[in-house]
Short mmCIF file of N, CA and C in Angstrom, two decimals:
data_model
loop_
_atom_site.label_atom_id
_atom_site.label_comp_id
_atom_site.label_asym_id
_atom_site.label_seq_id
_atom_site.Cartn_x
_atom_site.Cartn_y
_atom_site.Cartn_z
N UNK A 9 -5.01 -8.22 17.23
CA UNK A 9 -4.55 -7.06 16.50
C UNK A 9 -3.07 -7.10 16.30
N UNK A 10 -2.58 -6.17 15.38
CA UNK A 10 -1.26 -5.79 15.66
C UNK A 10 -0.43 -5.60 16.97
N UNK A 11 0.42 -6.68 17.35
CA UNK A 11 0.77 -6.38 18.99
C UNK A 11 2.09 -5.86 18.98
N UNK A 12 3.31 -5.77 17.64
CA UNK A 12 4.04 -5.32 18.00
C UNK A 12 4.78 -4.87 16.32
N UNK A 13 5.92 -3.81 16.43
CA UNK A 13 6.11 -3.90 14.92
C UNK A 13 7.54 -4.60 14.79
N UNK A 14 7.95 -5.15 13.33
CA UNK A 14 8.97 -5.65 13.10
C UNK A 14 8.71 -5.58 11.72
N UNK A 15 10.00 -6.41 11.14
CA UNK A 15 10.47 -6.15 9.60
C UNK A 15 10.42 -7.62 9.25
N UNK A 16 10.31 -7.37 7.59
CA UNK A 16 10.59 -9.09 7.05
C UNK A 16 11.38 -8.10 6.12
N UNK A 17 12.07 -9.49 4.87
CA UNK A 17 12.45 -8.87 3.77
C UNK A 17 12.12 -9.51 2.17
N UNK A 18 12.18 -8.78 1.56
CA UNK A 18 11.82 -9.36 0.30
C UNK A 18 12.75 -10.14 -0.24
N UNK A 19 12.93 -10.60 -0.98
CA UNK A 19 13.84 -11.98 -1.08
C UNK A 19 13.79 -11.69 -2.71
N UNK A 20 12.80 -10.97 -3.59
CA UNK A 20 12.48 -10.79 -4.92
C UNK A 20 13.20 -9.38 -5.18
N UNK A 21 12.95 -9.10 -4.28
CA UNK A 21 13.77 -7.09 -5.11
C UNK A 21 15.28 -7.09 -5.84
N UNK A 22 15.66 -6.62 -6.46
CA UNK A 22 17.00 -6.79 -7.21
C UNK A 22 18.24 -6.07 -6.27
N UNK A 23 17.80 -5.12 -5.63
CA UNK A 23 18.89 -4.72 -4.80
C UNK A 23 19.33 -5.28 -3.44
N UNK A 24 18.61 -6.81 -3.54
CA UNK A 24 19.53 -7.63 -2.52
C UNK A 24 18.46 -7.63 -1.09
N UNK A 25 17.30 -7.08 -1.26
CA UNK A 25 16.23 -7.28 -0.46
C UNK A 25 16.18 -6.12 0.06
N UNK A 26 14.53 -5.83 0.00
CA UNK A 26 14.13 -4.62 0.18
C UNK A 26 13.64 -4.81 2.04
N UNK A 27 14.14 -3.78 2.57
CA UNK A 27 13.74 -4.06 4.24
C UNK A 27 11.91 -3.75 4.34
N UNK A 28 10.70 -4.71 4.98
CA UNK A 28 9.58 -3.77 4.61
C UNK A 28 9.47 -4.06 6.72
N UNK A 29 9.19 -2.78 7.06
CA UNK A 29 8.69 -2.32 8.30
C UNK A 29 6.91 -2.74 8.65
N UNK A 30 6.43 -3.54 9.60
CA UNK A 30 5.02 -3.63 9.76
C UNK A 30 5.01 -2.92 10.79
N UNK A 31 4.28 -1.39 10.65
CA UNK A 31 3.60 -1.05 11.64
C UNK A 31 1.53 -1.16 11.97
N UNK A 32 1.26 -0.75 12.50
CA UNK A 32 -0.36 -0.80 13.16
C UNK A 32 -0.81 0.37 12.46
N UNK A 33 -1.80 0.09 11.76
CA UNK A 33 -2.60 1.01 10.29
C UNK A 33 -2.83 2.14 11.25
N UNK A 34 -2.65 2.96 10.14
CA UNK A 34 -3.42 4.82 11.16
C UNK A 34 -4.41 5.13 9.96
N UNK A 35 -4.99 5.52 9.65
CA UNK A 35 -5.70 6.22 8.67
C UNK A 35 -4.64 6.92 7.65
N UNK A 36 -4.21 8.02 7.99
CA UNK A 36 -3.24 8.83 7.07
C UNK A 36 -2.69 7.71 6.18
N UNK A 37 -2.04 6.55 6.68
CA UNK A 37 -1.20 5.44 5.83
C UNK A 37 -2.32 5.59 4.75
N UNK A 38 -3.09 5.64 4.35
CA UNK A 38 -4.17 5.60 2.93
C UNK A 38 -4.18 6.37 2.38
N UNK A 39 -3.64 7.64 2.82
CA UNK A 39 -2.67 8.72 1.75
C UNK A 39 -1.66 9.09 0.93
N UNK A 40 -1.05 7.89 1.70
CA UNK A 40 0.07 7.78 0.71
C UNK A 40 0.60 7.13 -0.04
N UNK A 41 -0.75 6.25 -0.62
CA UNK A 41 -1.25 4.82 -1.33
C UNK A 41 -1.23 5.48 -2.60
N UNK A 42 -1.14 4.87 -3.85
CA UNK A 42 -0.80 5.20 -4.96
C UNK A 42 -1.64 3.29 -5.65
N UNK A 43 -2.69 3.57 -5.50
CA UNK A 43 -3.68 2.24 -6.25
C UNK A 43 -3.14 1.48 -7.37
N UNK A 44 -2.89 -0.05 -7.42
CA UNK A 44 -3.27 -0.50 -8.49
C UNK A 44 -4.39 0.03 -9.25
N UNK A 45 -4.34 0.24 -10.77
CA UNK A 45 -5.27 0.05 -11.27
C UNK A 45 -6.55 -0.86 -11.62
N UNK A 46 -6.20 -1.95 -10.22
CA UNK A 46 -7.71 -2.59 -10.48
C UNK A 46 -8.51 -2.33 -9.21
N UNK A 47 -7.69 -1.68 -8.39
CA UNK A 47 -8.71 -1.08 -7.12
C UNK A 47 -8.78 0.75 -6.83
N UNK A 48 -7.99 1.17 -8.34
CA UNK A 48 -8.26 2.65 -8.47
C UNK A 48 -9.55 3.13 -7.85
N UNK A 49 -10.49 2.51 -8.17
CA UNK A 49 -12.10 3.24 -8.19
C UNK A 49 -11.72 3.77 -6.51
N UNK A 50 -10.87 2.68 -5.27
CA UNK A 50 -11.08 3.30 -4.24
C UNK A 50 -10.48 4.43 -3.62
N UNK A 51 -9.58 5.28 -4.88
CA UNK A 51 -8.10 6.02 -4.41
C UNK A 51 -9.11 7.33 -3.87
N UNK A 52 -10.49 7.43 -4.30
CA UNK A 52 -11.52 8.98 -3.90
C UNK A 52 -11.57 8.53 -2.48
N UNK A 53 -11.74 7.04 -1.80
CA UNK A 53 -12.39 6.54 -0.86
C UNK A 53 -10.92 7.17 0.43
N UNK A 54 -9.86 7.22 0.12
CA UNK A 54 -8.55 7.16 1.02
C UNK A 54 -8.85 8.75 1.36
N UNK A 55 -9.00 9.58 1.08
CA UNK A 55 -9.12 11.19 1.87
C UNK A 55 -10.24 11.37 3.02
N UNK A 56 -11.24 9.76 2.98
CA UNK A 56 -12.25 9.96 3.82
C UNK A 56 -11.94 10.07 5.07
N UNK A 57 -12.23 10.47 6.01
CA UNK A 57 -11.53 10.32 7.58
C UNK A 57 -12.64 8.98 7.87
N UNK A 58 -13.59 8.94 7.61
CA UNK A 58 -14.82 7.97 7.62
C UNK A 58 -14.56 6.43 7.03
N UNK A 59 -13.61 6.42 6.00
CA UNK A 59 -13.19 5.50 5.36
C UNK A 59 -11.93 4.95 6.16
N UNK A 60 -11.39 5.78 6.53
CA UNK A 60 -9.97 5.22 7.41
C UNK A 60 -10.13 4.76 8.20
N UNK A 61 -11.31 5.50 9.37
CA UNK A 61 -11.35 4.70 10.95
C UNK A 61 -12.28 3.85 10.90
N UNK A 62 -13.20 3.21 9.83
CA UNK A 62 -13.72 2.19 9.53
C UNK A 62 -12.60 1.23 9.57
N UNK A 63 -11.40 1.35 9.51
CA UNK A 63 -10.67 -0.05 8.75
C UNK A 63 -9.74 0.36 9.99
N UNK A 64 -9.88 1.41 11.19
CA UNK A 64 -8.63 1.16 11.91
C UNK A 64 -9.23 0.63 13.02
N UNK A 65 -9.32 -0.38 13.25
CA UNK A 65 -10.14 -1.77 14.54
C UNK A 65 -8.76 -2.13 15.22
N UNK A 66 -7.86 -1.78 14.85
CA UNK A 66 -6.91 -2.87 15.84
C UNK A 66 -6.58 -3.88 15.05
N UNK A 67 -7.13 -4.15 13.96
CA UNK A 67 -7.02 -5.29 13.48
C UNK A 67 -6.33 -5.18 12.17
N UNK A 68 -5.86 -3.65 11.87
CA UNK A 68 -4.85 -3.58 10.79
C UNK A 68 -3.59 -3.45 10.48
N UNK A 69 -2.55 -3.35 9.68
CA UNK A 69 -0.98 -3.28 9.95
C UNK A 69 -1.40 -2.70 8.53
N UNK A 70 0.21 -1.82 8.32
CA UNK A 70 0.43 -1.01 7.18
C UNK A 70 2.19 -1.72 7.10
N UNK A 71 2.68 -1.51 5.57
CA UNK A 71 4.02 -2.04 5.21
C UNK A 71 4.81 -0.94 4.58
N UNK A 72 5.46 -0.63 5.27
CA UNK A 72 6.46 0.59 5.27
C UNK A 72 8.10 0.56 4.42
N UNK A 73 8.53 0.69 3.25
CA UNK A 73 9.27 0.42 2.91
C UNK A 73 10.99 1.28 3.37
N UNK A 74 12.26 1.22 3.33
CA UNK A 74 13.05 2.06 3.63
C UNK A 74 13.08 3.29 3.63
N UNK A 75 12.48 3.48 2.13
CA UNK A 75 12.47 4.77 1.61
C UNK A 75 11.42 5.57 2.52
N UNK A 76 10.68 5.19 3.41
CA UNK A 76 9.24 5.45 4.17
C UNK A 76 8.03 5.28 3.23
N UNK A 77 8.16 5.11 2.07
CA UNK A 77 7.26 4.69 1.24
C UNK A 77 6.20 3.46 1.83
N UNK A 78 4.88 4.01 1.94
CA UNK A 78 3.88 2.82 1.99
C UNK A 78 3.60 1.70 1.02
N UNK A 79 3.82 0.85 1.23
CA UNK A 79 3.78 -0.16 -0.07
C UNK A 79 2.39 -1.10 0.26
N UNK A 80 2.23 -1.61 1.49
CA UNK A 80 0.46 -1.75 1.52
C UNK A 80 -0.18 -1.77 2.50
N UNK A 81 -1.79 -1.34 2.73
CA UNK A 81 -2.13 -1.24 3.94
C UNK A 81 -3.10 -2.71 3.88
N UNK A 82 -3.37 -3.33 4.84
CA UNK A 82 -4.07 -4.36 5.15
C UNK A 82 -4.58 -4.82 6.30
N UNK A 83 -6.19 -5.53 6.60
CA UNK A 83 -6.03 -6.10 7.83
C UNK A 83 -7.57 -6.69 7.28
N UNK A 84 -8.29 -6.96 8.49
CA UNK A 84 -9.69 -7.49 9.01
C UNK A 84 -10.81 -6.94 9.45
N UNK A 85 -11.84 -6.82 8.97
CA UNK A 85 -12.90 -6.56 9.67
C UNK A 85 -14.23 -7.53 10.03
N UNK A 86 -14.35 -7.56 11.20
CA UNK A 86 -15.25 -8.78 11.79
C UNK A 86 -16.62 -8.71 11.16
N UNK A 87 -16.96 -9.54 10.88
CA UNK A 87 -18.29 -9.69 10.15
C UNK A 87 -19.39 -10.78 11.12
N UNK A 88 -18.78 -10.75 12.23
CA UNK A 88 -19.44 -11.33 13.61
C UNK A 88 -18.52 -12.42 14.17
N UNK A 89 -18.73 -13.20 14.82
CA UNK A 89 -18.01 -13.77 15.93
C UNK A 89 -16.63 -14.93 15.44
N UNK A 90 -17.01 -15.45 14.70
CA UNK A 90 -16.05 -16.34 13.84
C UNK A 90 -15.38 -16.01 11.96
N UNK A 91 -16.12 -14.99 11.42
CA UNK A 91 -15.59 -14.61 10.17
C UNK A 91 -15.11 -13.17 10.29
N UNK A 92 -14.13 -12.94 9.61
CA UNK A 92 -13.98 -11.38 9.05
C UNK A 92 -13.67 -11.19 7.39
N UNK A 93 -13.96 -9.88 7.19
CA UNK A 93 -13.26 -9.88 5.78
C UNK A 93 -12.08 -9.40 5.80
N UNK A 94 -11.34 -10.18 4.86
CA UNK A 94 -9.85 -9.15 4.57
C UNK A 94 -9.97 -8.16 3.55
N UNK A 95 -9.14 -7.25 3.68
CA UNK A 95 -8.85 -6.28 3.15
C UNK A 95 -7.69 -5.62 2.96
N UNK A 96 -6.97 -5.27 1.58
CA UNK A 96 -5.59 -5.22 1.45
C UNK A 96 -5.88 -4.23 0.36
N UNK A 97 -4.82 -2.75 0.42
CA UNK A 97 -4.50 -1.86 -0.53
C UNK A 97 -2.96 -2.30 -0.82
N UNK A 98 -2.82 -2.12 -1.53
CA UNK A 98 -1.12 -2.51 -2.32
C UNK A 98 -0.96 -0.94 -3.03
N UNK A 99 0.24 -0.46 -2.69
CA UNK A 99 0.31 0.39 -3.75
C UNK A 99 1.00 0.02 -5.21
N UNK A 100 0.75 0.74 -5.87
CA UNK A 100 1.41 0.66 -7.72
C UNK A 100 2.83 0.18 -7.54
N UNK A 101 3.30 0.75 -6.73
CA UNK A 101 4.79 0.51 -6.84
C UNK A 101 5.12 -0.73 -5.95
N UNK A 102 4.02 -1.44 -4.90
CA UNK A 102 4.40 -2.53 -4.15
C UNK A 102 4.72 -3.86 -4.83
N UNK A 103 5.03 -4.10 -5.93
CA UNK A 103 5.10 -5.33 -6.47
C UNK A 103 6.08 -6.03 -6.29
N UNK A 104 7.07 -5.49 -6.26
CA UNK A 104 8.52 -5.29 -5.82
C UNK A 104 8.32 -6.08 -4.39
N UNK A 105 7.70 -5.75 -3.45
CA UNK A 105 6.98 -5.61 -2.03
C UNK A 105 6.45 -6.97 -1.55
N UNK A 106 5.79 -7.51 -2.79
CA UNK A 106 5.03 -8.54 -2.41
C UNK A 106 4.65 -9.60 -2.05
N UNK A 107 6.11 -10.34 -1.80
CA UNK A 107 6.85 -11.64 -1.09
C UNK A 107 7.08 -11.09 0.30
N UNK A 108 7.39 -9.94 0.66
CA UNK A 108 7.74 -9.33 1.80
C UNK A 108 6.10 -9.01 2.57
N UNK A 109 5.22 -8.45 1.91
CA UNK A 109 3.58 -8.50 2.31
C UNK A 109 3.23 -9.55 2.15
N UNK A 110 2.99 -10.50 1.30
CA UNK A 110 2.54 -11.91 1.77
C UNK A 110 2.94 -12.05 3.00
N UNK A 111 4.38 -11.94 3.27
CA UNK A 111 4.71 -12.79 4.58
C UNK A 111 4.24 -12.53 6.25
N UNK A 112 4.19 -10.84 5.83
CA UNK A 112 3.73 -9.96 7.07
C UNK A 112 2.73 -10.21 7.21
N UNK A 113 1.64 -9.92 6.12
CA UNK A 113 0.18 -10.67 5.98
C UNK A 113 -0.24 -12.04 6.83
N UNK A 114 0.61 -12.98 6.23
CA UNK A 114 0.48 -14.52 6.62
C UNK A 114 0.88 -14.52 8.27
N UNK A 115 1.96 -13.63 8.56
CA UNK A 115 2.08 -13.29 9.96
C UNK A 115 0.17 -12.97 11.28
N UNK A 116 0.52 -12.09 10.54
CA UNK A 116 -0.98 -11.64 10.99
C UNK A 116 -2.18 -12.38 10.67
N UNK A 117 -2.73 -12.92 9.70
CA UNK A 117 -3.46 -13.85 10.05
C UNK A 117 -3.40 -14.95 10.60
N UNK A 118 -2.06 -15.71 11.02
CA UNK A 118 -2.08 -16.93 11.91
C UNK A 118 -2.28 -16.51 13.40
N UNK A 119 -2.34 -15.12 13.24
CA UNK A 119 -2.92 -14.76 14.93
C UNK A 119 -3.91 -14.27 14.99
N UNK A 120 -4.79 -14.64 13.67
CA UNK A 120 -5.95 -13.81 14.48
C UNK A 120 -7.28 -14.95 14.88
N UNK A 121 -8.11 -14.10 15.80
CA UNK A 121 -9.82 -15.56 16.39
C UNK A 121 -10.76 -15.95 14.94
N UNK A 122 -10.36 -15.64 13.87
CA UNK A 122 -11.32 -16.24 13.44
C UNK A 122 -11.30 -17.53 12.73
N UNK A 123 -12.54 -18.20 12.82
CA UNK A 123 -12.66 -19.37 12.01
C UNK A 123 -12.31 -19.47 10.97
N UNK A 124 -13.16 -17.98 10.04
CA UNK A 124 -13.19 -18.12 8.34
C UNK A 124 -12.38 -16.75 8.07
N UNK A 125 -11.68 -16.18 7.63
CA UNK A 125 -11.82 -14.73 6.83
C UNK A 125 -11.76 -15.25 5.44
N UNK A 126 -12.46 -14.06 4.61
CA UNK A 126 -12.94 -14.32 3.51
C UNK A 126 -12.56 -12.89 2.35
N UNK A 127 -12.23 -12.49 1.91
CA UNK A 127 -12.19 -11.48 0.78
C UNK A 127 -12.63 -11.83 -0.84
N UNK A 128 -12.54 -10.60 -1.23
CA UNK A 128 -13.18 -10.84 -2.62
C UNK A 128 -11.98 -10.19 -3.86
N UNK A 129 -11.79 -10.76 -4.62
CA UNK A 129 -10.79 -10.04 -5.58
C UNK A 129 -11.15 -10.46 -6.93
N UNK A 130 -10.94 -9.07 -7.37
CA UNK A 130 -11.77 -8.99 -9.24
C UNK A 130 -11.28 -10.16 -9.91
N UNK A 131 -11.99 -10.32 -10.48
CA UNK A 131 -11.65 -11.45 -11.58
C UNK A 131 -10.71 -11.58 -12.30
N UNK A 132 -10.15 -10.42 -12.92
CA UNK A 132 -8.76 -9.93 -13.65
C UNK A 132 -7.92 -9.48 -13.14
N UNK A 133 -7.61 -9.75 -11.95
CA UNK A 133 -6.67 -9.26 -11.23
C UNK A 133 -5.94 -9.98 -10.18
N UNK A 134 -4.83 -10.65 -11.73
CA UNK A 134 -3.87 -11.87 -11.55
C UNK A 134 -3.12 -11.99 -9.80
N UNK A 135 -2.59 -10.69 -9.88
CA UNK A 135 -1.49 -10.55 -8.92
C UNK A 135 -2.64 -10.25 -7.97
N UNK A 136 -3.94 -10.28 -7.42
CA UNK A 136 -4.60 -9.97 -6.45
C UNK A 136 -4.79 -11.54 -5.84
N UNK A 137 -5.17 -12.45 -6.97
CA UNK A 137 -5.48 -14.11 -6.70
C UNK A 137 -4.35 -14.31 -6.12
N UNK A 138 -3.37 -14.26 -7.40
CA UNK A 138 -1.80 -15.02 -6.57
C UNK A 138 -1.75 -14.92 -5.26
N UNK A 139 -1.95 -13.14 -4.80
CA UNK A 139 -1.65 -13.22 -3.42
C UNK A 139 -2.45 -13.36 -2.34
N UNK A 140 -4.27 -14.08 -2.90
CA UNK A 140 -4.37 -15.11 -1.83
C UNK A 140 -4.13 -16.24 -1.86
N UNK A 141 -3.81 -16.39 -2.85
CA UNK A 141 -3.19 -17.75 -3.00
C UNK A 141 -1.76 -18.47 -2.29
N UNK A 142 -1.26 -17.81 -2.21
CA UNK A 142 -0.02 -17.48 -1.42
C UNK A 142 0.09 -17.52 -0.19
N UNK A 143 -1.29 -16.70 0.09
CA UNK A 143 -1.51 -16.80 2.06
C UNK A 143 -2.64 -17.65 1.93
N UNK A 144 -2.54 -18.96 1.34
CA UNK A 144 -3.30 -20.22 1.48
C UNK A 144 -5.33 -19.94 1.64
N UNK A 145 -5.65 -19.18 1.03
CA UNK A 145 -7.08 -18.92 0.52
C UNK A 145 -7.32 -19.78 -0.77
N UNK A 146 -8.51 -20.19 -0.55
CA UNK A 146 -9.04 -21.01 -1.82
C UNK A 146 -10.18 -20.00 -2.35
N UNK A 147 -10.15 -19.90 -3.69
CA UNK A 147 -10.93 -19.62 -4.68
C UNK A 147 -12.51 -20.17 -4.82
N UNK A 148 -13.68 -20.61 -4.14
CA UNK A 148 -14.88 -21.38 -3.44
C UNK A 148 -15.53 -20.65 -4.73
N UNK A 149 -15.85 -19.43 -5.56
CA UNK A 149 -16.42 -18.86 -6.59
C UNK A 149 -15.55 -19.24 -8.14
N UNK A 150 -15.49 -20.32 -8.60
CA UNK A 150 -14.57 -20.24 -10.00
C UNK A 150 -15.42 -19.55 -10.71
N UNK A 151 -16.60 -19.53 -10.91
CA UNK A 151 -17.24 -18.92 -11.88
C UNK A 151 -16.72 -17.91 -11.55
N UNK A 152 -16.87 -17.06 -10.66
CA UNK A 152 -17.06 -15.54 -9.95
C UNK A 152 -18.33 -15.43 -9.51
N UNK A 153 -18.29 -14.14 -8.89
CA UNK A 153 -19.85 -13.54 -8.39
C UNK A 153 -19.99 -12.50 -9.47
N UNK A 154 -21.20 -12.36 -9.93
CA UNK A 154 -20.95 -11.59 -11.52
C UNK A 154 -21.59 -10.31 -10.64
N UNK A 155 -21.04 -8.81 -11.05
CA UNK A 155 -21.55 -7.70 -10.39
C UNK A 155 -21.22 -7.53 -9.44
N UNK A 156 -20.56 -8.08 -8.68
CA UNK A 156 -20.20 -8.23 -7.09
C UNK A 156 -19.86 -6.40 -6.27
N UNK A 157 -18.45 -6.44 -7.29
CA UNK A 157 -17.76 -5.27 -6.63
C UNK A 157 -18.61 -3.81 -6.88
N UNK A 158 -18.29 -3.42 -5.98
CA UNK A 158 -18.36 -1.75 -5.96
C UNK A 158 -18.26 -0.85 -7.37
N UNK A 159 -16.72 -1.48 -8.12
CA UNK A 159 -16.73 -1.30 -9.53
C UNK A 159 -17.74 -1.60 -10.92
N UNK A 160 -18.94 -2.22 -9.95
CA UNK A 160 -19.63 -3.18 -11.22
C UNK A 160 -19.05 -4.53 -11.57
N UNK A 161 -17.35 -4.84 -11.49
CA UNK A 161 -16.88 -6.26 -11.97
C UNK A 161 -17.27 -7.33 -11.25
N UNK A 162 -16.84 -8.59 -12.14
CA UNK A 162 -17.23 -9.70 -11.00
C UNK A 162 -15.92 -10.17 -10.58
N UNK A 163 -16.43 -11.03 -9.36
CA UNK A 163 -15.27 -10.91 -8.44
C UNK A 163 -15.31 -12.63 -8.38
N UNK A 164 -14.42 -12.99 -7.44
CA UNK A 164 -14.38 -14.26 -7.34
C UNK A 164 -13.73 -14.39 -5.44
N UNK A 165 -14.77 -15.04 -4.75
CA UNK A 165 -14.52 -14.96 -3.04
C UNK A 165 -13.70 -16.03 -2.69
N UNK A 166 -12.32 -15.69 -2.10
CA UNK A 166 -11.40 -16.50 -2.02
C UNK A 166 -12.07 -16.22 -0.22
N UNK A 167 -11.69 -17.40 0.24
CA UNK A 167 -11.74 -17.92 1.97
C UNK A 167 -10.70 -19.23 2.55
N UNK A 168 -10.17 -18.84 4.07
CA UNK A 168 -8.86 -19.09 4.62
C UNK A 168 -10.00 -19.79 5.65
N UNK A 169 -10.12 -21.27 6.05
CA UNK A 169 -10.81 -21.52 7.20
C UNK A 169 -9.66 -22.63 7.98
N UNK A 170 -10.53 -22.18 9.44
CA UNK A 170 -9.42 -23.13 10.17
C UNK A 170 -9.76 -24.26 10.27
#
């Protein structure tokens, strides 16, 4: 899990690097998420109390910008003994953010037990690939999985194995 918090910095922001804070996900952090529009459909899902402590295992970190602004929440959920899925909210305004979350990200998964984690990201949703691409996930679906998501779209299952 998250064992301790610290900062990276963005190296892309124009004002000379944006400071981003990793703390250990709480639920509330999903309130103050502001969705890309390609994972809007889940912005109803963030008021759930049911939806939050599903995703708070220990196994999540949230990215906190100066301003206290949340810029993204992310982590793992075990899908049994050697895989988990990832899972990452970005907010609208994290783009700015996202050399600084890759890195926190990439932090956190080089510590975690599993063999495989695996996530799924829509098909059209450039800046979702890039950034597994970035934290060294391969793309194993080029076609996609047609219907996959929750949204109806098809998705394409990027996976990180050791």
């Amino acid at each position: 899990g998250v064992s301790c918090v610290y900062s990276c910095y963005n190296a892309t922001s124009h004002n000379g690097g944006q400071r981003l804070i990793i703390v250990p996900f709480i639920p509330s952090h999903l309130t103050e998420l502001v969705l890309h529009e390609y994972v809007d459909f889940v912005q109803s899902n963030l008021s759930d109390p049911a939806y939050g402590a599903a995703l708070d295992n220990g196994m999540s970190w949230t990215a906190i910008n100066d301003n206290g602004d949340v810029m993204c929440c992310s982590g793992l959920v075990p899908v049994g003994l050697h895989r988990a899925e990832a899972w990452a909210l970005m907010s609208k305004q994290g783009g700015r953010s996202l050399i600084g979350v890759v890195r926190a990200i990439g932090r956190e998964l080089a510590n975690n037990k599993f063999k495989r984690v695996q996530a799924g990201v829509r098909v059209d949703f450039v800046q979702g690939a890039k950034m597994m691409e970035l934290l060294g996930f391969v793309n194993e679906t080029p076609n996609g999985m047609k219907n996959y998501g929750d949204d109806g779209y098809d998705y394409y299952l990027y996976a990180r194995c050791l």
